[in-house]
XYZ file of C-alpha atoms in Angstrom:
48
model
C 105.265 97.114 84.122
C 106.267 99.005 80.976
C 105.429 102.343 82.594
C 107.755 101.587 85.481
C 110.565 100.678 83.107
C 109.994 103.934 81.204
C 110.002 105.891 84.446
C 113.318 104.342 85.411
C 114.817 105.262 82.053
C 113.604 108.829 82.453
C 115.205 109.028 85.898
C 118.479 107.797 84.403
C 118.333 110.423 81.667
C 117.678 113.212 84.169
C 120.439 111.952 86.457
C 122.996 111.754 83.662
C 122.022 115.180 82.351
C 122.443 116.571 85.867
C 125.939 115.101 86.189
C 126.922 116.290 82.731
C 125.837 119.850 83.479
C 127.734 119.767 86.773
C 130.831 118.621 84.922
C 130.413 121.483 82.462
C 130.045 123.916 85.344
C 126.551 125.018 84.373
C 124.846 125.091 87.756
C 121.615 126.621 86.455
C 120.974 123.716 84.070
C 122.159 121.205 86.681
C 119.548 122.545 89.085
C 116.818 122.126 86.465
C 117.752 118.493 85.859
C 118.055 117.827 89.596
C 114.519 119.121 90.135
C 113.243 117.028 87.226
C 114.942 113.927 88.647
C 113.528 114.494 92.114
C 110.035 115.204 90.823
C 110.079 112.065 88.673
C 111.523 110.023 91.548
C 108.887 111.182 94.038
C 105.887 110.270 91.873
C 104.204 107.053 92.953
C 104.219 104.207 90.455
C 100.915 103.664 88.710
C 99.677 100.080 88.846
C 97.892 98.912 85.718
């Protein structure tokens, strides 16, 4: 369960970083964080 909670936190960090970079107008960095968010979001949860 802890891994899932950590994964959720990481998704939140990537999502917030994406929005912050969009607000700043830095589309290159926003794209990097968007890819990181999507990659993290698409990984299946590991049951332990």
